[in-house]
């Protein structure tokens, strides 16, 4: 995130021991339903008031459906085939 000038990033944390990455992740992994949980925790911990019904989420995988269902404006972006079908069935925007 720092390289892009992004101050806050929500994602899977990587284990570091003695200043070196071990190749292991720290649970919970930011995947599927955990993406929603981590986002909700972040919002709560930072006292943010976010209108999720007016928010956008962009994702490319069927595993991101829980996150996409959380917002009022889900966008399937270069989606895998399963997400493409789900998005089409639910009337979500698909890019491209």
mmCIF file with all atom_site columns, C-alpha atoms in Angstrom, residues 9-93:
data_model
loop_
_atom_site.group_PDB
_atom_site.id
_atom_site.type_symbol
_atom_site.label_atom_id
_atom_site.label_alt_id
_atom_site.label_comp_id
_atom_site.label_asym_id
_atom_site.label_entity_id
_atom_site.label_seq_id
_atom_site.pdbx_PDB_ins_code
_atom_site.Cartn_x
_atom_site.Cartn_y
_atom_site.Cartn_z
_atom_site.occupancy
_atom_site.B_iso_or_equiv
_atom_site.pdbx_formal_charge
_atom_site.auth_seq_id
_atom_site.auth_comp_id
_atom_site.auth_asym_id
_atom_site.auth_atom_id
_atom_site.pdbx_PDB_model_num
ATOM 1  C CA . UNK A 1 9  ? -4.863  -1.745  3.594   1.00 0.00 ? 9  UNK A CA 1
ATOM 2  C CA . UNK A 1 10 ? -7.049  -4.660  4.611   1.00 0.00 ? 10 UNK A CA 1
ATOM 3  C CA . UNK A 1 11 ? -5.625  -8.000  3.578   1.00 0.00 ? 11 UNK A CA 1
ATOM 4  C CA . UNK A 1 12 ? -4.021  -11.236 4.651   1.00 0.00 ? 12 UNK A CA 1
ATOM 5  C CA . UNK A 1 13 ? -1.142  -10.599 7.040   1.00 0.00 ? 13 UNK A CA 1
ATOM 6  C CA . UNK A 1 14 ? 2.151   -12.345 6.455   1.00 0.00 ? 14 UNK A CA 1
ATOM 7  C CA . UNK A 1 15 ? 4.186   -13.812 9.298   1.00 0.00 ? 15 UNK A CA 1
ATOM 8  C CA . UNK A 1 16 ? 7.523   -12.107 9.964   1.00 0.00 ? 16 UNK A CA 1
ATOM 9  C CA . UNK A 1 17 ? 10.119  -13.519 12.374  1.00 0.00 ? 17 UNK A CA 1
ATOM 10 C CA . UNK A 1 18 ? 13.375  -11.668 13.031  1.00 0.00 ? 18 UNK A CA 1
ATOM 11 C CA . UNK A 1 19 ? 12.588  -9.270  10.192  1.00 0.00 ? 19 UNK A CA 1
ATOM 12 C CA . UNK A 1 20 ? 12.121  -12.048 7.633   1.00 0.00 ? 20 UNK A CA 1
ATOM 13 C CA . UNK A 1 21 ? 8.983   -13.320 5.970   1.00 0.00 ? 21 UNK A CA 1
ATOM 14 C CA . UNK A 1 22 ? 8.395   -16.986 6.808   1.00 0.00 ? 22 UNK A CA 1
ATOM 15 C CA . UNK A 1 23 ? 6.076   -17.778 3.909   1.00 0.00 ? 23 UNK A CA 1
ATOM 16 C CA . UNK A 1 24 ? 3.194   -18.380 6.324   1.00 0.00 ? 24 UNK A CA 1
ATOM 17 C CA . UNK A 1 25 ? 0.090   -16.285 6.785   1.00 0.00 ? 25 UNK A CA 1
ATOM 18 C CA . UNK A 1 26 ? -1.528  -15.061 9.986   1.00 0.00 ? 26 UNK A CA 1
ATOM 19 C CA . UNK A 1 27 ? -5.178  -16.011 10.401  1.00 0.00 ? 27 UNK A CA 1
ATOM 20 C CA . UNK A 1 28 ? -7.760  -14.994 9.507   1.00 0.00 ? 28 UNK A CA 1
ATOM 21 C CA . UNK A 1 29 ? -6.920  -14.999 5.823   1.00 0.00 ? 29 UNK A CA 1
ATOM 22 C CA . UNK A 1 30 ? -8.636  -12.244 3.859   1.00 0.00 ? 30 UNK A CA 1
ATOM 23 C CA . UNK A 1 31 ? -10.711 -14.643 1.764   1.00 0.00 ? 31 UNK A CA 1
ATOM 24 C CA . UNK A 1 32 ? -14.423 -15.227 1.198   1.00 0.00 ? 32 UNK A CA 1
ATOM 25 C CA . UNK A 1 33 ? -16.554 -14.396 4.256   1.00 0.00 ? 33 UNK A CA 1
ATOM 26 C CA . UNK A 1 34 ? -13.445 -13.249 6.130   1.00 0.00 ? 34 UNK A CA 1
ATOM 27 C CA . UNK A 1 35 ? -13.177 -10.253 3.778   1.00 0.00 ? 35 UNK A CA 1
ATOM 28 C CA . UNK A 1 36 ? -16.531 -9.057  5.095   1.00 0.00 ? 36 UNK A CA 1
ATOM 29 C CA . UNK A 1 37 ? -15.542 -9.707  8.724   1.00 0.00 ? 37 UNK A CA 1
ATOM 30 C CA . UNK A 1 38 ? -12.225 -7.877  8.360   1.00 0.00 ? 38 UNK A CA 1
ATOM 31 C CA . UNK A 1 39 ? -13.896 -4.917  6.650   1.00 0.00 ? 39 UNK A CA 1
ATOM 32 C CA . UNK A 1 40 ? -16.593 -4.704  9.331   1.00 0.00 ? 40 UNK A CA 1
ATOM 33 C CA . UNK A 1 41 ? -13.924 -4.896  12.072  1.00 0.00 ? 41 UNK A CA 1
ATOM 34 C CA . UNK A 1 42 ? -11.935 -2.120  10.404  1.00 0.00 ? 42 UNK A CA 1
ATOM 35 C CA . UNK A 1 43 ? -15.001 0.099   10.108  1.00 0.00 ? 43 UNK A CA 1
ATOM 36 C CA . UNK A 1 44 ? -15.932 -0.511  13.745  1.00 0.00 ? 44 UNK A CA 1
ATOM 37 C CA . UNK A 1 45 ? -12.423 -0.086  15.160  1.00 0.00 ? 45 UNK A CA 1
ATOM 38 C CA . UNK A 1 46 ? -12.007 3.224   13.372  1.00 0.00 ? 46 UNK A CA 1
ATOM 39 C CA . UNK A 1 47 ? -15.439 4.608   14.245  1.00 0.00 ? 47 UNK A CA 1
ATOM 40 C CA . UNK A 1 48 ? -16.330 5.053   10.594  1.00 0.00 ? 48 UNK A CA 1
ATOM 41 C CA . UNK A 1 49 ? -19.865 5.625   9.406   1.00 0.00 ? 49 UNK A CA 1
ATOM 42 C CA . UNK A 1 50 ? -20.074 4.198   5.920   1.00 0.00 ? 50 UNK A CA 1
ATOM 43 C CA . UNK A 1 51 ? -23.264 3.814   3.920   1.00 0.00 ? 51 UNK A CA 1
ATOM 44 C CA . UNK A 1 52 ? -22.567 0.422   2.393   1.00 0.00 ? 52 UNK A CA 1
ATOM 45 C CA . UNK A 1 53 ? -25.754 0.647   0.342   1.00 0.00 ? 53 UNK A CA 1
ATOM 46 C CA . UNK A 1 54 ? -24.156 3.581   -1.501  1.00 0.00 ? 54 UNK A CA 1
ATOM 47 C CA . UNK A 1 55 ? -20.699 1.961   -1.660  1.00 0.00 ? 55 UNK A CA 1
ATOM 48 C CA . UNK A 1 56 ? -18.983 0.134   -4.507  1.00 0.00 ? 56 UNK A CA 1
ATOM 49 C CA . UNK A 1 57 ? -16.974 -3.087  -4.470  1.00 0.00 ? 57 UNK A CA 1
ATOM 50 C CA . UNK A 1 58 ? -14.973 -4.489  -7.361  1.00 0.00 ? 58 UNK A CA 1
ATOM 51 C CA . UNK A 1 59 ? -13.934 -8.135  -7.511  1.00 0.00 ? 59 UNK A CA 1
ATOM 52 C CA . UNK A 1 60 ? -12.934 -10.864 -9.939  1.00 0.00 ? 60 UNK A CA 1
ATOM 53 C CA . UNK A 1 61 ? -13.644 -14.141 -8.157  1.00 0.00 ? 61 UNK A CA 1
ATOM 54 C CA . UNK A 1 62 ? -16.674 -16.144 -7.102  1.00 0.00 ? 62 UNK A CA 1
ATOM 55 C CA . UNK A 1 63 ? -15.036 -16.204 -3.653  1.00 0.00 ? 63 UNK A CA 1
ATOM 56 C CA . UNK A 1 64 ? -15.648 -12.445 -3.433  1.00 0.00 ? 64 UNK A CA 1
ATOM 57 C CA . UNK A 1 65 ? -19.442 -12.767 -3.602  1.00 0.00 ? 65 UNK A CA 1
ATOM 58 C CA . UNK A 1 66 ? -19.899 -12.145 0.159   1.00 0.00 ? 66 UNK A CA 1
ATOM 59 C CA . UNK A 1 67 ? -18.069 -8.808  -0.195  1.00 0.00 ? 67 UNK A CA 1
ATOM 60 C CA . UNK A 1 68 ? -19.965 -7.878  -3.346  1.00 0.00 ? 68 UNK A CA 1
ATOM 61 C CA . UNK A 1 69 ? -23.304 -8.677  -1.674  1.00 0.00 ? 69 UNK A CA 1
ATOM 62 C CA . UNK A 1 70 ? -22.409 -6.295  1.168   1.00 0.00 ? 70 UNK A CA 1
ATOM 63 C CA . UNK A 1 71 ? -22.566 -3.160  -0.993  1.00 0.00 ? 71 UNK A CA 1
ATOM 64 C CA . UNK A 1 72 ? -25.233 -1.463  -3.042  1.00 0.00 ? 72 UNK A CA 1
ATOM 65 C CA . UNK A 1 73 ? -23.061 -1.273  -6.145  1.00 0.00 ? 73 UNK A CA 1
ATOM 66 C CA . UNK A 1 74 ? -21.232 -4.549  -6.787  1.00 0.00 ? 74 UNK A CA 1
ATOM 67 C CA . UNK A 1 75 ? -19.069 -4.741  -9.904  1.00 0.00 ? 75 UNK A CA 1
ATOM 68 C CA . UNK A 1 76 ? -17.644 -7.988  -11.262 1.00 0.00 ? 76 UNK A CA 1
ATOM 69 C CA . UNK A 1 77 ? -14.341 -6.941  -12.820 1.00 0.00 ? 77 UNK A CA 1
ATOM 70 C CA . UNK A 1 78 ? -12.688 -9.378  -15.247 1.00 0.00 ? 78 UNK A CA 1
ATOM 71 C CA . UNK A 1 79 ? -14.664 -12.058 -13.396 1.00 0.00 ? 79 UNK A CA 1
ATOM 72 C CA . UNK A 1 80 ? -14.067 -15.778 -13.395 1.00 0.00 ? 80 UNK A CA 1
ATOM 73 C CA . UNK A 1 81 ? -16.860 -17.689 -15.120 1.00 0.00 ? 81 UNK A CA 1
ATOM 74 C CA . UNK A 1 82 ? -18.758 -18.527 -11.924 1.00 0.00 ? 82 UNK A CA 1
ATOM 75 C CA . UNK A 1 83 ? -18.790 -14.912 -10.769 1.00 0.00 ? 83 UNK A CA 1
ATOM 76 C CA . UNK A 1 84 ? -19.769 -13.773 -14.270 1.00 0.00 ? 84 UNK A CA 1
ATOM 77 C CA . UNK A 1 85 ? -22.821 -16.064 -14.182 1.00 0.00 ? 85 UNK A CA 1
ATOM 78 C CA . UNK A 1 86 ? -23.756 -14.994 -10.638 1.00 0.00 ? 86 UNK A CA 1
ATOM 79 C CA . UNK A 1 87 ? -23.372 -11.306 -11.522 1.00 0.00 ? 87 UNK A CA 1
ATOM 80 C CA . UNK A 1 88 ? -25.437 -11.698 -14.685 1.00 0.00 ? 88 UNK A CA 1
ATOM 81 C CA . UNK A 1 89 ? -28.168 -13.549 -12.751 1.00 0.00 ? 89 UNK A CA 1
ATOM 82 C CA . UNK A 1 90 ? -28.266 -10.781 -10.105 1.00 0.00 ? 90 UNK A CA 1
ATOM 83 C CA . UNK A 1 91 ? -28.110 -7.850  -12.515 1.00 0.00 ? 91 UNK A CA 1
ATOM 84 C CA . UNK A 1 92 ? -24.699 -6.652  -11.336 1.00 0.00 ? 92 UNK A CA 1
ATOM 85 C CA . UNK A 1 93 ? -22.417 -4.604  -13.540 1.00 0.00 ? 93 UNK A CA 1
#
